[in-house]
Amino acid sequence: MKRFSQRQTLLFFYGFDIALVCVLLLVLLPLSKEKNAPQTMTMRFIEPDDAAQIDSVELYDATEQFYLTMKRQNSVWTGTDSNSNETLLWPCDIQAVEQFLAELSKQHTLTKKAGSASAWSRLGVDNAHAHRVTFFSGDGRKIAAYWFGTEDPVTGTVPLRTAESQTVWETSARISEFLSGGADFWADPFIEPVCATGKTREQSERGLRRGRLAYLSPAESVRPVNVVQRIFDSSVKAVYSVYEKDGAFIIIPSFFSAENAELASISYRYFVSGTTLERFLEENDE
């Protein structure tokens, strides 16, 4: 029988040890990668069946202490906000509302950001800093609620949490552009709102855009500088009272409809420039 030298014996054991280490690395490395890999999941913020039942959306910016509520009555979406202490009711931009609900109804990939409530404040999802979004059905049932933090400008991701869990996730959804919008973002952008005229968005785009929502109320003793009446193809009648204010103009519309009583509840006003008003009056004379 051939005997191995001491050197050969050592080389054999060293080789065996190296082979064993390689095997262990091949086994443990994937496990290590799996352990250190970020935890992800896919979800819809709103399930398709729930989206059809949503009749109310509440948005609250805790940092600005600003809240906004949008409600649907039949086919009309109206909104109100804390800037007027909910005394003004403006027509919503239907396109913005539909895009918002459509975005949240998509499948999104979420990555785990933190596992405990101690990270809420740092990530801006606590009650003192978050953008809270709550959805309700027509019977007042809460469908879903989310607390969103501030978008990371580098990664483009937004942290979020729910009321049911302390875990904070992050997503690259386009949610930020909706969360950062104030009342002007959600209000109908046209002097003649889509819900009253019955026009398509494309037809309305050819018309005049208003300036911004106004939260001033003319004194009772102040008379309007102009009153414009119109009857749209939808049979809705509109009366526009125009007031002058510091070189700009405030338009206060009222709507009347036998078929759509919700329009009569709309009560809001907005600033327009002199140029916009001039073109608006010219169209009334055509």
Coordinates of N, CA, C and O in Angstrom, one line a residue, residues 5-172:
S5 N 3.0 11.0 2.0 CA 3.9 11.8 2.8 C 3.2 12.8 3.7 O 2.0 13.1 3.4
Q6 N 3.8 13.4 4.7 CA 3.2 14.4 5.5 C 2.7 15.6 4.7 O 1.7 16.1 4.9
R7 N 3.6 15.9 3.7 CA 3.2 17.1 2.8 C 2.0 16.8 2.0 O 1.1 17.6 1.9
Q8 N 1.9 15.6 1.5 CA 0.7 15.2 0.7 C -0.5 15.1 1.6 O -1.6 15.5 1.1
T9 N -0.3 14.6 2.8 CA -1.5 14.6 3.7 C -2.0 15.9 4.0 O -3.2 16.2 4.0
L10 N -1.1 16.9 4.3 CA -1.5 18.3 4.6 C -2.2 18.9 3.4 O -3.3 19.6 3.5
L11 N -1.7 18.6 2.2 CA -2.3 19.2 1.0 C -3.7 18.6 0.8 O -4.6 19.3 0.4
F12 N -3.8 17.4 1.1 CA -5.1 16.7 1.0 C -6.2 17.4 1.9 O -7.3 17.7 1.5
F13 N -5.8 17.5 3.2 CA -6.7 18.1 4.1 C -7.0 19.6 3.8 O -8.1 20.1 3.9
Y14 N -6.0 20.3 3.4 CA -6.2 21.7 3.0 C -7.2 21.8 1.8 O -8.1 22.6 1.7
G15 N -6.9 20.9 0.8 CA -7.8 20.9 -0.4 C -9.2 20.5 0.0 O -10.2 21.1 -0.5
F16 N -9.4 19.6 1.0 CA -10.7 19.2 1.4 C -11.4 20.3 2.1 O -12.6 20.6 1.9
D17 N -10.6 21.1 3.0 CA -11.2 22.2 3.7 C -11.6 23.3 2.7 O -12.7 23.9 2.9
I18 N -10.8 23.5 1.7 CA -11.1 24.6 0.7 C -12.4 24.2 0.0 O -13.3 25.0 -0.3
A19 N -12.5 22.9 -0.4 CA -13.7 22.4 -1.1 C -14.9 22.6 -0.2 O -16.0 23.0 -0.7
L20 N -14.8 22.3 1.1 CA -15.9 22.4 2.0 C -16.3 23.8 2.1 O -17.6 24.1 2.1
V21 N -15.4 24.7 2.2 CA -15.7 26.2 2.3 C -16.5 26.6 1.1 O -17.4 27.4 1.2
C22 N -16.0 26.2 -0.1 CA -16.6 26.6 -1.3 C -18.1 26.1 -1.4 O -19.0 26.8 -1.8
V23 N -18.3 24.8 -0.9 CA -19.7 24.3 -0.9 C -20.5 25.1 0.0 O -21.7 25.4 -0.3
L24 N -20.0 25.4 1.2 CA -20.8 26.2 2.2 C -21.1 27.6 1.6 O -22.2 28.1 1.8
L25 N -20.1 28.2 0.9 CA -20.4 29.5 0.3 C -21.5 29.5 -0.7 O -22.3 30.3 -0.8
L26 N -21.4 28.4 -1.6 CA -22.4 28.2 -2.6 C -23.8 28.1 -2.0 O -24.8 28.5 -2.6
V27 N -23.9 27.4 -0.8 CA -25.2 27.2 -0.1 C -25.6 28.4 0.6 O -26.8 28.8 0.5
L28 N -24.7 29.1 1.3 CA -25.1 30.2 2.2 C -25.2 31.5 1.5 O -26.0 32.4 1.9
L29 N -24.5 31.7 0.4 CA -24.5 33.0 -0.3 C -25.9 33.4 -0.8 O -26.3 34.5 -0.6
P30 N -26.6 32.5 -1.5 CA -27.9 32.8 -1.9 C -28.8 33.1 -0.7 O -29.7 34.0 -0.8
L31 N -28.7 32.4 0.4 CA -29.5 32.6 1.5 C -29.2 34.0 2.1 O -30.1 34.7 2.6
S32 N -27.9 34.4 2.1 CA -27.6 35.7 2.6 C -28.1 36.8 1.8 O -28.6 37.8 2.3
K33 N -28.0 36.6 0.5 CA -28.6 37.6 -0.4 C -30.1 37.7 -0.3 O -30.7 38.8 -0.3
E34 N -30.8 36.6 -0.1 CA -32.2 36.6 0.1 C -32.6 37.3 1.4 O -33.5 38.0 1.5
K35 N -31.7 37.1 2.4 CA -32.0 37.7 3.7 C -31.8 39.2 3.7 O -32.6 39.9 4.3
N36 N -30.8 39.6 2.9 CA -30.5 41.1 2.9 C -31.3 41.8 1.8 O -31.2 43.0 1.7
A37 N -32.0 41.0 0.9 CA -32.7 41.7 -0.1 C -33.9 42.5 0.5 O -34.5 42.0 1.5
P38 N -34.3 43.6 -0.1 CA -35.4 44.4 0.4 C -36.7 43.6 0.3 O -36.9 42.9 -0.7
Q39 N -37.5 43.8 1.3 CA -38.8 43.1 1.2 C -39.8 43.9 0.4 O -40.0 45.1 0.6
T40 N -40.4 43.3 -0.6 CA -41.3 44.0 -1.5 C -42.7 43.3 -1.5 O -42.8 42.1 -1.1
M41 N -43.6 44.0 -2.0 CA -45.0 43.4 -2.3 C -45.7 44.3 -3.3 O -45.3 45.4 -3.6
T42 N -46.7 43.7 -3.9 CA -47.5 44.4 -4.9 C -48.9 44.6 -4.3 O -49.4 43.7 -3.7
M43 N -49.5 45.7 -4.6 CA -50.8 46.0 -4.1 C -51.5 47.1 -4.9 O -50.8 47.9 -5.6
R44 N -52.8 47.2 -4.7 CA -53.6 48.3 -5.2 C -54.0 49.1 -4.0 O -54.4 48.6 -3.0
F45 N -53.8 50.4 -4.1 CA -54.3 51.3 -3.0 C -55.8 51.2 -2.9 O -56.4 51.3 -1.9
I46 N -56.5 51.1 -4.1 CA -57.9 50.9 -4.1 C -58.2 49.8 -5.0 O -57.8 49.7 -6.2
E47 N -59.0 48.8 -4.5 CA -59.4 47.7 -5.4 C -60.5 48.2 -6.4 O -61.3 49.1 -6.1
P48 N -60.5 47.6 -7.6 CA -61.4 48.1 -8.7 C -62.9 48.1 -8.2 O -63.6 49.0 -8.6
D49 N -63.3 47.1 -7.4 CA -64.7 47.1 -7.0 C -65.0 48.2 -6.0 O -66.1 48.8 -6.0
D50 N -64.0 48.6 -5.2 CA -64.2 49.7 -4.3 C -64.2 51.1 -5.0 O -64.8 52.0 -4.6
A51 N -63.4 51.2 -6.1 CA -63.2 52.4 -6.8 C -64.6 52.9 -7.3 O -64.9 54.1 -7.3
A52 N -65.4 52.0 -7.7 CA -66.7 52.3 -8.3 C -67.7 52.8 -7.2 O -68.7 53.5 -7.5
Q53 N -67.4 52.5 -5.9 CA -68.2 52.8 -4.8 C -67.8 54.1 -4.1 O -68.5 54.6 -3.3
I54 N -66.6 54.6 -4.5 CA -66.1 55.8 -3.8 C -67.0 57.1 -4.2 O -67.1 57.4 -5.3
D55 N -67.5 57.7 -3.2 CA -68.3 58.9 -3.4 C -67.8 60.1 -2.6 O -68.3 61.2 -2.7
S56 N -66.7 59.9 -1.9 CA -66.1 61.0 -1.1 C -64.6 60.7 -0.9 O -64.2 59.6 -0.6
V57 N -63.8 61.8 -1.0 CA -62.4 61.7 -0.8 C -62.0 62.9 0.1 O -62.3 64.0 -0.2
E58 N -61.3 62.5 1.2 CA -60.8 63.6 2.1 C -59.2 63.6 2.0 O -58.6 62.6 2.1
L59 N -58.7 64.8 1.8 CA -57.2 65.0 1.8 C -56.9 66.0 2.9 O -57.5 67.0 3.0
Y60 N -55.9 65.6 3.7 CA -55.4 66.5 4.8 C -53.9 66.6 4.8 O -53.2 65.6 4.8
D61 N -53.4 67.8 4.7 CA -52.0 68.1 4.8 C -51.7 68.6 6.2 O -52.0 69.7 6.6
A62 N -51.1 67.7 7.0 CA -50.9 68.0 8.4 C -50.0 69.1 8.7 O -50.1 69.9 9.6
T63 N -48.9 69.2 7.8 CA -48.0 70.3 8.0 C -48.6 71.6 7.8 O -48.4 72.6 8.5
E64 N -49.4 71.8 6.7 CA -50.1 73.0 6.4 C -51.4 73.2 7.2 O -52.0 74.2 7.1
Q65 N -51.8 72.1 7.8 CA -53.2 72.0 8.5 C -54.3 72.5 7.5 O -55.2 73.3 7.8
F66 N -54.2 71.9 6.3 CA -55.1 72.2 5.2 C -55.9 71.0 4.9 O -55.3 69.9 4.7
Y67 N -57.2 71.1 4.9 CA -58.0 69.9 4.5 C -58.9 70.2 3.3 O -59.3 71.4 3.1
L68 N -59.2 69.2 2.6 CA -60.1 69.4 1.4 C -60.9 68.1 1.3 O -60.5 67.0 1.5
T69 N -62.2 68.3 0.9 CA -63.1 67.2 0.8 C -63.8 67.3 -0.6 O -64.3 68.4 -1.0
M70 N -63.9 66.2 -1.3 CA -64.6 66.1 -2.5 C -65.6 65.0 -2.5 O -65.4 63.9 -2.0
K71 N -66.8 65.4 -2.9 CA -67.9 64.4 -2.9 C -68.6 64.4 -4.2 O -68.7 65.3 -5.0
R72 N -69.2 63.2 -4.5 CA -69.9 62.9 -5.7 C -71.4 62.8 -5.4 O -71.8 62.0 -4.5
Q73 N -72.2 63.6 -6.1 CA -73.6 63.5 -6.1 C -74.1 63.2 -7.5 O -74.0 64.1 -8.4
N74 N -74.6 62.0 -7.7 CA -74.9 61.6 -9.1 C -73.6 61.7 -10.0 O -72.6 61.1 -9.6
S75 N -73.6 62.5 -11.0 CA -72.5 62.6 -11.8 C -71.6 63.9 -11.5 O -70.6 64.1 -12.2
V76 N -72.0 64.6 -10.5 CA -71.3 65.9 -10.2 C -70.4 65.7 -9.0 O -70.8 65.3 -7.9
W77 N -69.1 66.0 -9.2 CA -68.2 66.1 -8.1 C -68.0 67.5 -7.7 O -67.7 68.4 -8.5
T78 N -68.2 67.8 -6.4 CA -67.9 69.1 -5.8 C -66.9 69.0 -4.7 O -66.8 68.0 -4.1
G79 N -66.3 70.1 -4.5 CA -65.2 70.2 -3.4 C -65.4 71.4 -2.5 O -65.9 72.4 -2.9
T80 N -64.8 71.3 -1.3 CA -64.8 72.4 -0.4 C -63.5 72.2 0.4 O -62.9 71.1 0.4
D81 N -63.0 73.3 1.0 CA -61.7 73.2 1.7 C -61.7 74.1 2.9 O -62.6 75.0 3.1
S82 N -60.6 74.0 3.7 CA -60.5 74.7 5.0 C -60.2 76.2 4.8 O -60.4 77.0 5.7
N83 N -59.8 76.6 3.6 CA -59.6 78.0 3.3 C -60.8 78.9 3.4 O -60.8 80.1 3.7
S84 N -62.0 78.2 3.2 CA -63.2 78.9 3.3 C -64.1 78.4 4.5 O -65.2 78.7 4.6
N85 N -63.4 77.6 5.3 CA -64.1 77.0 6.4 C -65.3 76.2 5.9 O -66.4 76.1 6.5
E86 N -65.1 75.6 4.8 CA -66.2 74.8 4.1 C -67.4 75.5 3.8 O -68.5 74.9 3.7
T87 N -67.3 76.8 3.5 CA -68.5 77.6 3.2 C -68.7 77.7 1.7 O -69.7 78.1 1.2
L88 N -67.6 77.5 0.9 CA -67.7 77.5 -0.5 C -67.6 76.1 -1.1 O -66.9 75.3 -0.6
L89 N -68.4 75.9 -2.1 CA -68.5 74.6 -2.8 C -68.3 74.8 -4.3 O -69.0 75.5 -5.0
W90 N -67.1 74.3 -4.7 CA -66.7 74.5 -6.1 C -66.8 73.2 -6.9 O -66.7 72.1 -6.4
P91 N -67.0 73.3 -8.2 CA -67.1 72.1 -9.1 C -65.7 71.5 -9.2 O -64.7 72.2 -9.4
C92 N -65.5 70.2 -9.1 CA -64.2 69.5 -9.2 C -63.8 69.4 -10.7 O -64.7 69.3 -11.6
D93 N -62.5 69.3 -10.9 CA -62.0 68.9 -12.2 C -62.1 67.4 -12.3 O -61.4 66.6 -11.7
I94 N -63.1 67.0 -13.1 CA -63.4 65.6 -13.2 C -62.2 64.8 -13.7 O -62.0 63.7 -13.3
Q95 N -61.5 65.4 -14.6 CA -60.3 64.7 -15.2 C -59.3 64.4 -14.1 O -58.7 63.3 -14.0
A96 N -59.1 65.4 -13.2 CA -58.1 65.2 -12.1 C -58.6 64.1 -11.2 O -57.8 63.2 -10.7
V97 N -59.9 64.1 -10.8 CA -60.4 63.1 -9.9 C -60.3 61.7 -10.5 O -59.9 60.7 -9.9
E98 N -60.7 61.6 -11.8 CA -60.6 60.3 -12.4 C -59.2 59.8 -12.6 O -58.9 58.6 -12.4
Q99 N -58.2 60.6 -12.9 CA -56.8 60.2 -13.0 C -56.3 59.8 -11.6 O -55.5 58.8 -11.5
F100 N -56.7 60.5 -10.6 CA -56.3 60.1 -9.2 C -56.8 58.7 -8.8 O -56.0 57.9 -8.4
L101 N -58.1 58.5 -9.0 CA -58.6 57.2 -8.7 C -58.0 56.1 -9.6 O -57.8 54.9 -9.1
A102 N -57.8 56.4 -10.9 CA -57.2 55.4 -11.8 C -55.7 55.1 -11.3 O -55.3 53.9 -11.4
E103 N -55.0 56.1 -10.9 CA -53.6 55.8 -10.5 C -53.6 54.9 -9.3 O -52.7 54.0 -9.2
L104 N -54.5 55.2 -8.3 CA -54.4 54.4 -7.1 C -55.0 53.0 -7.3 O -54.8 52.1 -6.5
S105 N -55.7 52.8 -8.4 CA -56.3 51.5 -8.7 C -55.3 50.5 -9.4 O -55.6 49.4 -9.6
K106 N -54.2 51.1 -9.8 CA -53.2 50.3 -10.5 C -52.4 49.4 -9.5 O -52.4 49.7 -8.3
Q107 N -51.8 48.4 -10.1 CA -50.9 47.5 -9.3 C -49.6 48.3 -9.1 O -49.0 48.8 -10.0
H108 N -49.2 48.5 -7.8 CA -47.9 49.1 -7.5 C -47.0 48.2 -6.7 O -47.4 47.4 -5.9
T109 N -45.7 48.4 -6.9 CA -44.7 47.6 -6.2 C -44.2 48.5 -5.0 O -43.8 49.6 -5.2
L110 N -44.4 47.9 -3.8 CA -44.0 48.6 -2.6 C -42.7 47.9 -2.0 O -42.6 46.7 -2.0
T111 N -41.8 48.8 -1.5 CA -40.6 48.3 -0.8 C -40.7 48.7 0.7 O -40.9 49.8 1.0
K112 N -40.4 47.7 1.5 CA -40.4 48.0 3.0 C -39.3 49.0 3.3 O -38.1 48.8 3.0
K113 N -39.7 50.1 4.0 CA -38.8 51.1 4.4 C -38.5 51.0 5.9 O -37.3 51.3 6.3
A114 N -39.4 50.7 6.8 CA -39.2 50.6 8.2 C -40.3 49.7 8.8 O -41.4 49.6 8.2
G115 N -40.0 49.1 10.0 CA -40.9 48.2 10.5 C -41.6 48.6 11.8 O -42.3 47.8 12.4
S116 N -41.3 49.8 12.3 CA -41.9 50.3 13.5 C -42.4 51.7 13.5 O -41.9 52.5 12.6
A117 N -43.2 52.1 14.4 CA -43.7 53.4 14.5 C -42.7 54.5 14.8 O -42.9 55.7 14.6
S118 N -41.5 54.0 15.4 CA -40.5 55.0 15.7 C -39.9 55.7 14.5 O -39.3 56.7 14.6
A119 N -40.1 55.1 13.3 CA -39.6 55.8 12.1 C -40.7 56.7 11.4 O -40.3 57.4 10.4
W120 N -41.9 56.7 11.9 CA -42.9 57.5 11.3 C -42.5 59.0 11.2 O -42.7 59.6 10.1
S121 N -42.1 59.6 12.2 CA -41.8 61.0 12.2 C -40.6 61.3 11.2 O -40.7 62.3 10.4
R122 N -39.6 60.5 11.2 CA -38.5 60.7 10.4 C -38.9 60.6 8.9 O -38.3 61.3 8.0
L123 N -39.8 59.7 8.6 CA -40.2 59.5 7.2 C -41.5 60.4 6.8 O -41.9 60.3 5.7
G124 N -42.0 61.2 7.8 CA -43.0 62.1 7.5 C -44.4 61.5 7.4 O -45.3 62.0 6.7
V125 N -44.6 60.3 8.0 CA -45.9 59.6 7.9 C -46.6 59.6 9.2 O -47.6 58.9 9.4
D126 N -46.2 60.4 10.1 CA -46.9 60.5 11.4 C -48.0 61.5 11.3 O -48.2 62.2 10.3
N127 N -48.9 61.6 12.3 CA -50.0 62.5 12.2 C -49.7 64.0 12.1 O -50.6 64.8 11.7
A128 N -48.5 64.3 12.5 CA -48.1 65.7 12.5 C -47.5 66.2 11.2 O -47.4 67.4 11.0
H129 N -47.2 65.3 10.3 CA -46.5 65.7 9.1 C -47.1 65.1 7.8 O -46.8 65.6 6.7
A130 N -47.9 64.1 7.9 CA -48.3 63.3 6.7 C -49.4 64.0 5.9 O -50.1 64.9 6.3
H131 N -49.4 63.5 4.6 CA -50.6 63.8 3.8 C -51.5 62.6 3.9 O -51.2 61.5 3.5
R132 N -52.7 62.8 4.6 CA -53.6 61.7 4.8 C -54.7 61.7 3.7 O -55.3 62.8 3.4
V133 N -54.9 60.6 3.1 CA -56.0 60.4 2.1 C -56.9 59.3 2.6 O -56.5 58.2 2.9
T134 N -58.2 59.7 2.6 CA -59.2 58.8 3.1 C -60.4 58.7 2.1 O -60.8 59.7 1.5
F135 N -60.8 57.5 1.8 CA -61.9 57.2 0.8 C -63.1 56.7 1.5 O -63.0 55.8 2.3
F136 N -64.3 57.2 1.1 CA -65.5 56.8 1.7 C -66.5 56.4 0.6 O -66.5 56.9 -0.5
S137 N -67.4 55.5 0.9 CA -68.5 55.1 0.0 C -69.7 56.1 0.3 O -69.7 56.8 1.3
G138 N -70.7 55.9 -0.5 CA -71.9 56.8 -0.4 C -72.6 56.7 1.0 O -73.2 57.6 1.5
D139 N -72.5 55.5 1.6 CA -73.2 55.3 2.9 C -72.3 55.6 4.0 O -72.6 55.3 5.2
G140 N -71.1 56.3 3.8 CA -70.3 56.7 4.9 C -69.2 55.7 5.3 O -68.4 55.9 6.2
R141 N -69.2 54.5 4.6 CA -68.3 53.4 5.0 C -66.9 53.9 4.6 O -66.7 54.3 3.4
K142 N -65.9 53.7 5.5 CA -64.5 54.0 5.1 C -63.9 52.9 4.3 O -63.9 51.7 4.8
I143 N -63.5 53.2 3.1 CA -63.0 52.2 2.2 C -61.5 52.0 2.4 O -61.0 50.8 2.5
A144 N -60.8 53.0 2.5 CA -59.3 52.9 2.7 C -58.8 54.3 3.3 O -59.4 55.3 3.0
A145 N -57.6 54.2 3.9 CA -57.0 55.4 4.4 C -55.5 55.2 4.4 O -55.0 54.1 4.8
Y146 N -54.7 56.2 3.9 CA -53.3 56.1 3.8 C -52.6 57.4 4.3 O -53.2 58.5 4.2
W147 N -51.5 57.2 4.9 CA -50.6 58.4 5.4 C -49.4 58.4 4.5 O -48.6 57.4 4.5
F148 N -49.2 59.4 3.7 CA -48.1 59.5 2.8 C -47.1 60.6 3.3 O -47.5 61.6 3.8
G149 N -45.8 60.3 3.1 CA -44.8 61.2 3.5 C -44.4 62.1 2.3 O -45.1 62.2 1.3
T150 N -43.2 62.7 2.4 CA -42.7 63.6 1.4 C -41.9 62.8 0.4 O -41.1 62.0 0.8
E151 N -42.1 63.1 -0.9 CA -41.3 62.5 -1.9 C -39.8 62.7 -1.8 O -39.4 63.8 -1.6
D152 N -39.1 61.7 -2.0 CA -37.6 61.8 -2.0 C -37.2 62.3 -3.4 O -37.4 61.6 -4.4
P153 N -36.6 63.5 -3.5 CA -36.3 64.0 -4.9 C -35.2 63.2 -5.6 O -35.1 63.3 -6.8
V154 N -34.4 62.4 -4.9 CA -33.4 61.6 -5.5 C -33.9 60.3 -6.1 O -33.7 60.0 -7.3
T155 N -34.7 59.6 -5.3 CA -35.2 58.3 -5.7 C -36.6 58.4 -6.4 O -37.0 57.5 -7.1
G156 N -37.3 59.5 -6.1 CA -38.6 59.7 -6.6 C -39.7 58.8 -5.9 O -40.8 58.6 -6.5
T157 N -39.3 58.3 -4.8 CA -40.2 57.4 -4.0 C -40.9 58.2 -2.9 O -40.4 59.2 -2.4
V158 N -42.1 57.6 -2.5 CA -42.9 58.3 -1.4 C -43.2 57.2 -0.4 O -43.6 56.1 -0.6
P159 N -42.8 57.6 0.9 CA -43.2 56.6 2.0 C -44.6 56.7 2.3 O -45.3 57.7 2.2
L160 N -45.2 55.6 2.9 CA -46.6 55.5 3.2 C -46.8 54.4 4.2 O -46.0 53.5 4.4
R161 N -47.9 54.6 4.9 CA -48.4 53.6 5.9 C -49.9 53.5 5.9 O -50.6 54.4 5.3
T162 N -50.4 52.5 6.5 CA -51.9 52.4 6.7 C -52.2 52.4 8.2 O -51.3 52.5 9.1
A163 N -53.4 52.5 8.6 CA -53.8 52.5 10.0 C -53.7 51.1 10.6 O -53.6 51.0 11.8
E164 N -53.7 50.1 9.8 CA -53.7 48.7 10.3 C -52.3 48.2 10.7 O -52.2 47.2 11.3
S165 N -51.2 48.9 10.2 CA -49.9 48.3 10.4 C -48.9 49.5 10.8 O -49.1 50.6 10.3
Q166 N -47.9 49.1 11.5 CA -46.8 50.1 11.8 C -45.8 50.2 10.7 O -44.9 51.1 10.7
T167 N -45.8 49.2 9.8 CA -44.8 49.1 8.8 C -44.9 50.3 7.8 O -46.0 50.7 7.5
V168 N -43.7 50.9 7.4 CA -43.7 52.0 6.5 C -43.1 51.4 5.2 O -42.1 50.7 5.1
W169 N -43.9 51.6 4.1 CA -43.4 51.2 2.8 C -43.1 52.4 1.9 O -43.4 53.5 2.3
E170 N -42.5 52.2 0.8 CA -42.3 53.3 -0.2 C -42.7 52.8 -1.6 O -42.6 51.6 -1.9
T171 N -43.1 53.8 -2.4 CA -43.6 53.5 -3.7 C -43.1 54.6 -4.7 O -42.9 55.7 -4.2
S172 N -43.0 54.3 -5.9 CA -42.6 55.3 -6.9 C -43.9 55.7 -7.7 O -43.7 56.3 -8.8

